[in-house]
PDB file of C-alpha atoms in Angstrom:
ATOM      1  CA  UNK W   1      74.142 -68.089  39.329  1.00  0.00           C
ATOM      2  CA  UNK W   2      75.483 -69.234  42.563  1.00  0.00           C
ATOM      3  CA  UNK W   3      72.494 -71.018  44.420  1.00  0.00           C
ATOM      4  CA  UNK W   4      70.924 -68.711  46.862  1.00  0.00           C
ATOM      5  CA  UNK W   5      70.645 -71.022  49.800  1.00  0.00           C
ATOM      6  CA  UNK W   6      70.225 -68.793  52.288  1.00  0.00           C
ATOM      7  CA  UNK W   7      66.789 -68.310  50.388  1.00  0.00           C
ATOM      8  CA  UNK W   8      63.374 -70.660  51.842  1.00  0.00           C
ATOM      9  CA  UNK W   9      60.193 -70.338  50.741  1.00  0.00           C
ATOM     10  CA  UNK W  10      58.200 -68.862  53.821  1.00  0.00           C
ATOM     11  CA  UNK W  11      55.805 -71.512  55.369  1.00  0.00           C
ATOM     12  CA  UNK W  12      53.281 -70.699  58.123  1.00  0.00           C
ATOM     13  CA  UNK W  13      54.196 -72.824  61.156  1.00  0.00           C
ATOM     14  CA  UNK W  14      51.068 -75.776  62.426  1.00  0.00           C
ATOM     15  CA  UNK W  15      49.992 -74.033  65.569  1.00  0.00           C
ATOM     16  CA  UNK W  16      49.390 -70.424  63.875  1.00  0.00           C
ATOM     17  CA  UNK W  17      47.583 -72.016  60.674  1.00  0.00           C
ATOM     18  CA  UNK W  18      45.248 -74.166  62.847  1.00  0.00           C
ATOM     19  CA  UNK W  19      44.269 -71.564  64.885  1.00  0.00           C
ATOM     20  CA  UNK W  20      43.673 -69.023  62.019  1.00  0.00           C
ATOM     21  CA  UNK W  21      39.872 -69.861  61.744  1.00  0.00           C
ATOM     22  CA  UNK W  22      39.174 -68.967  65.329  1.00  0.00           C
ATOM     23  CA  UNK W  23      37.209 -65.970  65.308  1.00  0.00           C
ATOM     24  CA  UNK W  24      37.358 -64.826  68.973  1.00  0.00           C
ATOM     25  CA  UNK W  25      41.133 -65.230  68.713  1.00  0.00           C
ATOM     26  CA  UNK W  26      41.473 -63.020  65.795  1.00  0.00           C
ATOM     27  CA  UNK W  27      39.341 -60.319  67.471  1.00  0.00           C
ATOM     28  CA  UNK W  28      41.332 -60.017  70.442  1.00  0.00           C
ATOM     29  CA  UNK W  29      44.898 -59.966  67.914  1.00  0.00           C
ATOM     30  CA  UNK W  30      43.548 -57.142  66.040  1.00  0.00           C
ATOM     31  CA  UNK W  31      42.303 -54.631  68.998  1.00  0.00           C
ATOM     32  CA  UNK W  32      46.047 -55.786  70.283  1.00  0.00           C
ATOM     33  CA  UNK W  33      47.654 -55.475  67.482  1.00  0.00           C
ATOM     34  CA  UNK W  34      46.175 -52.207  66.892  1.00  0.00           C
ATOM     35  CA  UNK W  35      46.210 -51.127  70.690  1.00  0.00           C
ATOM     36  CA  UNK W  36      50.293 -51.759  70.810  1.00  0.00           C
ATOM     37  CA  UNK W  37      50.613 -50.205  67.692  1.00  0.00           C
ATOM     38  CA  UNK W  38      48.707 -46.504  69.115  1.00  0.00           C
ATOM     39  CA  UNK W  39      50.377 -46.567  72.787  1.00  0.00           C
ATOM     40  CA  UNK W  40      53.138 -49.262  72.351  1.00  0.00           C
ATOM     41  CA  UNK W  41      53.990 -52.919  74.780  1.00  0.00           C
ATOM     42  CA  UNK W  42      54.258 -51.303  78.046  1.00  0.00           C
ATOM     43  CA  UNK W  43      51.076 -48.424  77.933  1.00  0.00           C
ATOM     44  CA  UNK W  44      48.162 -51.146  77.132  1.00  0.00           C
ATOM     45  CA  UNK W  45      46.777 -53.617  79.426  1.00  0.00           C
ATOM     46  CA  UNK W  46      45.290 -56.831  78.925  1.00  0.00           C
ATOM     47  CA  UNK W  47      42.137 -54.791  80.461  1.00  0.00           C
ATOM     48  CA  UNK W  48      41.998 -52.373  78.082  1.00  0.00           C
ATOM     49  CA  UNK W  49      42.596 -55.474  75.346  1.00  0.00           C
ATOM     50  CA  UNK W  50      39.770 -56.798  76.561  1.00  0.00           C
ATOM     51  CA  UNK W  51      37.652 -53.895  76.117  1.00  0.00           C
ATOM     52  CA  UNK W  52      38.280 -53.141  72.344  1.00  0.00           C
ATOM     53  CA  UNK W  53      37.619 -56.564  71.501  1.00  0.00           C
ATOM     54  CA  UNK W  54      34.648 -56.912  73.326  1.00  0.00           C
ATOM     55  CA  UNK W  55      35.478 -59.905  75.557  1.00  0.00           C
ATOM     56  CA  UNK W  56      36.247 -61.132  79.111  1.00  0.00           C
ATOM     57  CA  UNK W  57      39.578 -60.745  80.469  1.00  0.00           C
ATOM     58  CA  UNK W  58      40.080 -64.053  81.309  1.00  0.00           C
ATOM     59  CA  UNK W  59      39.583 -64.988  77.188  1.00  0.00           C
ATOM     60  CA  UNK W  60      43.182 -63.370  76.609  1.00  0.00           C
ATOM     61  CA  UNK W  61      44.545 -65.695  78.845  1.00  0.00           C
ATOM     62  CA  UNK W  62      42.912 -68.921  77.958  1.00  0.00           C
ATOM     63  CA  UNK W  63      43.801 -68.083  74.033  1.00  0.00           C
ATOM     64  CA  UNK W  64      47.631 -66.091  75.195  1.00  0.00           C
ATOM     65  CA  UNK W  65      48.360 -66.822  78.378  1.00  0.00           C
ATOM     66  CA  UNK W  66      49.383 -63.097  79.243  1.00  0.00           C
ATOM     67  CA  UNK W  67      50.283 -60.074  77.211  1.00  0.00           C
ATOM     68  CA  UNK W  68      53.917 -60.985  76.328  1.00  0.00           C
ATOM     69  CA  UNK W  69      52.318 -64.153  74.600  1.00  0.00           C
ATOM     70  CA  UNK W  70      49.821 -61.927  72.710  1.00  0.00           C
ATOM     71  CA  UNK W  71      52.445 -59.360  71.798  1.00  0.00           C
ATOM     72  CA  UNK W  72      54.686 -62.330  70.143  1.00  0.00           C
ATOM     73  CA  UNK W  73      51.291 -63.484  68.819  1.00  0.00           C
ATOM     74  CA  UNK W  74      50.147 -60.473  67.176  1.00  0.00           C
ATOM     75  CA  UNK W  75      53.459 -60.830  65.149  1.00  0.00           C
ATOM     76  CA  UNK W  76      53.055 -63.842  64.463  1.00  0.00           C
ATOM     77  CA  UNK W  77      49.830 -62.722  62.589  1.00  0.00           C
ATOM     78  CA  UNK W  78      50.935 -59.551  60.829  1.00  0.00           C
ATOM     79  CA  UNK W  79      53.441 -62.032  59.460  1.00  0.00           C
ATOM     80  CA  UNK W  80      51.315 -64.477  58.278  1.00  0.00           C
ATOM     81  CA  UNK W  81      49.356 -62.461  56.613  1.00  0.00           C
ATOM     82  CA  UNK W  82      52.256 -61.231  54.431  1.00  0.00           C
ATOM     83  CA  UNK W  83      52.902 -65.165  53.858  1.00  0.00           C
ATOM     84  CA  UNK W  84      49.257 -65.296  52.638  1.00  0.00           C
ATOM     85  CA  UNK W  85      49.892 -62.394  49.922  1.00  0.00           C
ATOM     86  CA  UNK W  86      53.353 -62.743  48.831  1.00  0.00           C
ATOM     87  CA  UNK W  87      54.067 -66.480  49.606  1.00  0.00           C
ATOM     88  CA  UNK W  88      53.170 -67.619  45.687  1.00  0.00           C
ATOM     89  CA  UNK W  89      55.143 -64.757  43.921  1.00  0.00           C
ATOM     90  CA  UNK W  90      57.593 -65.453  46.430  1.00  0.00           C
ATOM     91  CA  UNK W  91      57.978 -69.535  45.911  1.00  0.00           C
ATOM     92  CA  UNK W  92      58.017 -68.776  42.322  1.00  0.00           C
ATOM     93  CA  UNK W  93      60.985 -66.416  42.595  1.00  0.00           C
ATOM     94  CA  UNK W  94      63.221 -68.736  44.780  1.00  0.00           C
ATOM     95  CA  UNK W  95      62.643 -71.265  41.995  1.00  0.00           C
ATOM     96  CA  UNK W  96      63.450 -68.981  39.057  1.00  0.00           C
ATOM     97  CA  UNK W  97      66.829 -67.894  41.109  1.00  0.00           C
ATOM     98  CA  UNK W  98      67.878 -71.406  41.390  1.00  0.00           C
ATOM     99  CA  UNK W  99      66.975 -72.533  37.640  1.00  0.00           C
ATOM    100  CA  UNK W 100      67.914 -69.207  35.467  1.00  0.00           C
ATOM    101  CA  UNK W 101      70.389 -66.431  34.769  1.00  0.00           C
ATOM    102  CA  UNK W 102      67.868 -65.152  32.372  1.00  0.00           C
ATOM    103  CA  UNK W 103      67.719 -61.274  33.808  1.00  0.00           C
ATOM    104  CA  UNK W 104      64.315 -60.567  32.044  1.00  0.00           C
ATOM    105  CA  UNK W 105      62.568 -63.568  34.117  1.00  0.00           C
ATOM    106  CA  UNK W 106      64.383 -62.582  37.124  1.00  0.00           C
ATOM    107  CA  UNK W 107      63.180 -58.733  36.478  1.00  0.00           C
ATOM    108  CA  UNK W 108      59.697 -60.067  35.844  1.00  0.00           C
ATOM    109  CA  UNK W 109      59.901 -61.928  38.894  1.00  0.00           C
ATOM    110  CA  UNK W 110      61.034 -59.184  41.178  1.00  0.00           C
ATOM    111  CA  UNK W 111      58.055 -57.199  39.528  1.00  0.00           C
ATOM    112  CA  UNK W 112      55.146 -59.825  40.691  1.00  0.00           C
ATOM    113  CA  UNK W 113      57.063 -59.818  44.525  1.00  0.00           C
ATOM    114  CA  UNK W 114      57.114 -56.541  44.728  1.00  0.00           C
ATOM    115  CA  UNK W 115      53.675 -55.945  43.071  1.00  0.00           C
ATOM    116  CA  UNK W 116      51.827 -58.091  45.425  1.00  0.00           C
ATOM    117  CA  UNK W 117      53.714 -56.838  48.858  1.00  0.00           C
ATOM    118  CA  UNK W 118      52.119 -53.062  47.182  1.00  0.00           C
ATOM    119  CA  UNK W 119      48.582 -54.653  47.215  1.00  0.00           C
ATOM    120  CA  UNK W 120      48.803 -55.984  50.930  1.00  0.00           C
ATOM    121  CA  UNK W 121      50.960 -52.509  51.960  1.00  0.00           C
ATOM    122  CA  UNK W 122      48.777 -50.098  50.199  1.00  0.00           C
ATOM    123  CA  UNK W 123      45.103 -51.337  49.732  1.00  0.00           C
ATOM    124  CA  UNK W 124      44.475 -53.885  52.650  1.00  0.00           C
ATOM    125  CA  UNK W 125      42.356 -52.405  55.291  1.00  0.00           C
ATOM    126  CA  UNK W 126      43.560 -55.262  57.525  1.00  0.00           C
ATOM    127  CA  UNK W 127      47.424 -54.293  57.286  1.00  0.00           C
ATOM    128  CA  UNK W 128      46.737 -50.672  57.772  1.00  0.00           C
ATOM    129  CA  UNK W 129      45.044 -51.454  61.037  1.00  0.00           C
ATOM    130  CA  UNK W 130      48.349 -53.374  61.619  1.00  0.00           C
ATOM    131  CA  UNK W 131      50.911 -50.551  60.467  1.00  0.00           C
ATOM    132  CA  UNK W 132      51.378 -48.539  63.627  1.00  0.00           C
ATOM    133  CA  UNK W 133      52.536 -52.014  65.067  1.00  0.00           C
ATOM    134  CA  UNK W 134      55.189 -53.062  62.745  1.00  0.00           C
ATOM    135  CA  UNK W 135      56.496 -49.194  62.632  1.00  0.00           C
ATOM    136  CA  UNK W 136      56.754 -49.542  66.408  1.00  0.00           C
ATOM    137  CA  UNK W 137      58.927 -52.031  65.854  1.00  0.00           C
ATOM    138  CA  UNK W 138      61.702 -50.703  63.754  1.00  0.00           C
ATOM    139  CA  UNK W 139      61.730 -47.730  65.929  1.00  0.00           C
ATOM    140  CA  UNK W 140      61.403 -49.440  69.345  1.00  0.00           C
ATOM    141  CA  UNK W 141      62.631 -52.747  69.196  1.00  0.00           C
ATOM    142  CA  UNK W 142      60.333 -54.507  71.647  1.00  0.00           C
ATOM    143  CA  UNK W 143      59.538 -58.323  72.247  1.00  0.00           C
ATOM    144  CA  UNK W 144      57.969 -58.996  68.569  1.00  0.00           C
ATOM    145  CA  UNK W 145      60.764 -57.612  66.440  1.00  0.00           C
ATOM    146  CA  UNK W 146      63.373 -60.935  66.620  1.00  0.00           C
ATOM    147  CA  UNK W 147      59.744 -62.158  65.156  1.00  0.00           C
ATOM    148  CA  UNK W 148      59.516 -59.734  62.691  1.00  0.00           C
ATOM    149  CA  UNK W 149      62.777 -59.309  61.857  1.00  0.00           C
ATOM    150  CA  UNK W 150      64.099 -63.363  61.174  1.00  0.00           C
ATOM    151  CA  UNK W 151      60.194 -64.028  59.322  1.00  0.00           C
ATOM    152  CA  UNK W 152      60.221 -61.065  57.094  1.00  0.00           C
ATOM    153  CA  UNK W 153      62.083 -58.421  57.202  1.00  0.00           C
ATOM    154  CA  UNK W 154      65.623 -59.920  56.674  1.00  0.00           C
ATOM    155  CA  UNK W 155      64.220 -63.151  54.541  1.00  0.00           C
ATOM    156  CA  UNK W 156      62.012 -60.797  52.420  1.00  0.00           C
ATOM    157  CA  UNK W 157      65.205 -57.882  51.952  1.00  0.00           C
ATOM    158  CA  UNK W 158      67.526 -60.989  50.765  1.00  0.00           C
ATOM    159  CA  UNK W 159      65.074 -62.416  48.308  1.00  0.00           C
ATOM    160  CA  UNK W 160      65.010 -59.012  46.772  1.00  0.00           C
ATOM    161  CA  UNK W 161      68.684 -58.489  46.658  1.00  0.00           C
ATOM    162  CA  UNK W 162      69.120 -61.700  45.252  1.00  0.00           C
ATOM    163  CA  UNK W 163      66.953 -60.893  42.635  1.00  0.00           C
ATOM    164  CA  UNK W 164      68.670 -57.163  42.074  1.00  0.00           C
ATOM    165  CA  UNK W 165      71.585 -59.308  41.684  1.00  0.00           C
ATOM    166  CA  UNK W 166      70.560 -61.709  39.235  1.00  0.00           C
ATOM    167  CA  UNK W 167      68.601 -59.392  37.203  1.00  0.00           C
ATOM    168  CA  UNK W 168      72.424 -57.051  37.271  1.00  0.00           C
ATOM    169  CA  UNK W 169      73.853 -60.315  36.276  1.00  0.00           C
ATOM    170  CA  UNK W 170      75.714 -60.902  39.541  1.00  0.00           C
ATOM    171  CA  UNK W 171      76.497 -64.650  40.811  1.00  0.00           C
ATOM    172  CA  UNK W 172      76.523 -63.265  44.727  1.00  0.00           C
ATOM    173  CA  UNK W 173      74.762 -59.918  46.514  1.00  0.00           C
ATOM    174  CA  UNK W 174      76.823 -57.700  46.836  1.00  0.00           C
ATOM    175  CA  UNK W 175      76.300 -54.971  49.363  1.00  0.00           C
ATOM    176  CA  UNK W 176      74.827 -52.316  47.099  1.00  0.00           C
ATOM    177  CA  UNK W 177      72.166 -54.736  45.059  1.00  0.00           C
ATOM    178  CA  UNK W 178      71.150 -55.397  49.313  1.00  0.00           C
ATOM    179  CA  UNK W 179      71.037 -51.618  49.663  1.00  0.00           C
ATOM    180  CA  UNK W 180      69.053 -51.312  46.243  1.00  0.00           C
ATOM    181  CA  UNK W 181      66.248 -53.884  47.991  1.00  0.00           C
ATOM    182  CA  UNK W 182      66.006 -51.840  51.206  1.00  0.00           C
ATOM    183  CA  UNK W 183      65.522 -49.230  49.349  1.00  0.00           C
ATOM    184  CA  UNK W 184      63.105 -50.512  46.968  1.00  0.00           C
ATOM    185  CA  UNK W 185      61.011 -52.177  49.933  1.00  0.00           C
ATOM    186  CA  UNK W 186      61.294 -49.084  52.156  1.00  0.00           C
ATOM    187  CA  UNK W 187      59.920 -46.706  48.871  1.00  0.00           C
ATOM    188  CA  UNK W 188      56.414 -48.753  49.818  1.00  0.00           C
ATOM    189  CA  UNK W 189      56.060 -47.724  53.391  1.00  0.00           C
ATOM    190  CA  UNK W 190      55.128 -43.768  52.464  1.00  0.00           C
ATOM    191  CA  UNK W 191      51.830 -45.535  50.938  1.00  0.00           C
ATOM    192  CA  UNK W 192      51.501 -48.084  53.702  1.00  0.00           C
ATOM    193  CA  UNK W 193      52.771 -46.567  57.166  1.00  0.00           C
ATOM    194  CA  UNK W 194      53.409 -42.891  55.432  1.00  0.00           C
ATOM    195  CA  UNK W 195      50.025 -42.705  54.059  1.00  0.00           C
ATOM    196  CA  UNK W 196      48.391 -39.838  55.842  1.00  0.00           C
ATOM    197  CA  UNK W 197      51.229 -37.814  55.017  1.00  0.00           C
ATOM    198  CA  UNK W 198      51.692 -39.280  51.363  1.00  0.00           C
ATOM    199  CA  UNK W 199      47.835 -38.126  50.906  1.00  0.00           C
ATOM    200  CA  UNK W 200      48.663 -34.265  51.632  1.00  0.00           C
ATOM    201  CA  UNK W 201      51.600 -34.339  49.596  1.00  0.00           C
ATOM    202  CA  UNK W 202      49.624 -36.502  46.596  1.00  0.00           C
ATOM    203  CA  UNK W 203      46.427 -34.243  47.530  1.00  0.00           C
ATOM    204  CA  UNK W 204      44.687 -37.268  47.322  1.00  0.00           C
ATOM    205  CA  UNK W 205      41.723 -38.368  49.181  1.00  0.00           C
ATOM    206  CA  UNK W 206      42.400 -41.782  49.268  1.00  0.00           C
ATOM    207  CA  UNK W 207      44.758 -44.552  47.435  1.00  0.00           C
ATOM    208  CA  UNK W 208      42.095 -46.382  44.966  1.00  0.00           C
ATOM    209  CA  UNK W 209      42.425 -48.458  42.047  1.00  0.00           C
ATOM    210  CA  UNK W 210      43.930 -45.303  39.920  1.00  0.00           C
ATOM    211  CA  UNK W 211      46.376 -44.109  42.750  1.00  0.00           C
ATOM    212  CA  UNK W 212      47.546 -47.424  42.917  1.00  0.00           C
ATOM    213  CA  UNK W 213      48.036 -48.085  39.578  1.00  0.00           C
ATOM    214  CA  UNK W 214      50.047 -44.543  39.034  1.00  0.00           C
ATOM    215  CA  UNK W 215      52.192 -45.919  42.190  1.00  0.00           C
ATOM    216  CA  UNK W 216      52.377 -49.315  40.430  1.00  0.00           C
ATOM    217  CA  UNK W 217      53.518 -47.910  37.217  1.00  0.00           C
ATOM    218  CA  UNK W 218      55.999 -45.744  39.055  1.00  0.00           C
ATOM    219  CA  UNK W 219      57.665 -48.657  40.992  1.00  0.00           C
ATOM    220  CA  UNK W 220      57.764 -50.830  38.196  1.00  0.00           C
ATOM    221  CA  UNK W 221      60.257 -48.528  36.042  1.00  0.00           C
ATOM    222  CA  UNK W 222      62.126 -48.246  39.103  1.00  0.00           C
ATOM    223  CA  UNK W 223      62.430 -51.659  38.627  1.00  0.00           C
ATOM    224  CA  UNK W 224      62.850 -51.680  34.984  1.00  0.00           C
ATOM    225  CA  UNK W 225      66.272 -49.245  35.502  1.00  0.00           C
ATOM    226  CA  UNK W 226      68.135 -51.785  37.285  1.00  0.00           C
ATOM    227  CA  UNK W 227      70.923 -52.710  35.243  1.00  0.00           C
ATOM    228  CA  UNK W 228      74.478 -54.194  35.793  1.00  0.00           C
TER     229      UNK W 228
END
């Protein structure tokens, strides 16, 4: 297989990894993140920030320097937290791409990516809180998507077209094994972003451990029927 080089394994840049631990700073990034996501960039003020997290005004400027910083920052975040989740399934599946035509190992490999972007997409608490945000964001393009989009969204689509594409036997992607991993990622958001309306249609109260597996069983013979 041709080597995929436009494929890196994601790493979390110095300045967002040291200042991970700091608790005050990741209070004020969630009532943001969560605040854009409701009422979007230009209907929240670093007031009302200030408010839902339960601190002094001037403490989003000392961490953000203004709301456009804090904006790019809560990004920032969201992605890192998919680095945190997905970043070892991930790693594992750039190496596989650039040691094996083998399209069962490839298959498998697609299976543990996409498996572990369900688990932060479906069952973390801390995403959903997040969701509204990154929906925003493919609908209204604001100051975080360039963010968004060259961190995740067009890194993570390629890494699962490349592995459509192995697993079909392909030596390149081709444009329908990269429409067969937008639509593979996108089938996740009704159970992330989708979810109150995936709950009604499910008549489900909530996603737990048995909804999920039902979901995961479901995706992964979705998976399974990809064939050259």
């Amino acid at each position: 297989m041709t080597n995929p080089a436009p494929l890196k394994s994601p790493r979390w840049s110095s300045a967002t990894s040291s200042s991970k631990g700091d608790s005050t700073r990741q209070t004020i990034l969630l009532a943001a993140a969560t605040a854009f996501g409701d009422k979007g960039y230009d209907a929240v003020s670093t007031r009302e920030i200030a408010r839902l997290a339960g601190v002094n005004q001037p403490a989003i400027n000392y961490y953000f320097k203004g709301k456009e910083e804090l904006y790019r920052a809560c990004a920032e975040a969201i992605v890192d937290e998919f680095y945190e989740h997905t970043q070892q399934a991930a790693d594992e599946a750039v190496r596989l791409l650039q040691s094996t035509r083998d399209p069962n190992v490839l298959r498998g490999a697609l299976r543990s990516v996409i498996r572990e972007l369900s688990v932060l997409l479906i069952l973390s608490e801390q995403h959903q809180s997040w969701s509204a945000f990154v929906a925003r964001e493919v609908r209204n393009p604001g100051p975080a998507h360039q963010i968004i989009f060259t961190r995740l969204w067009e890194p993570g689509i390629e890494l699962v077209a490349w592995l459509v594409a192995g697993i079909k036997g392909h030596r390149t992607v081709e444009p329908q094994s990269r429409i067969e991993a937008i639509l593979l990622l996108s089938s996740l958001i009704g159970f992330g972003d989708g979810r109150s309306v995936t709950l009604r249609v499910m008549k489900w109260d909530r996603i737990g451990e048995a909804e999920f597996a039902l979901i995961d069983e479901v995706v992964t013979r979705q998976i399974d029927a990809i064939t050259g």
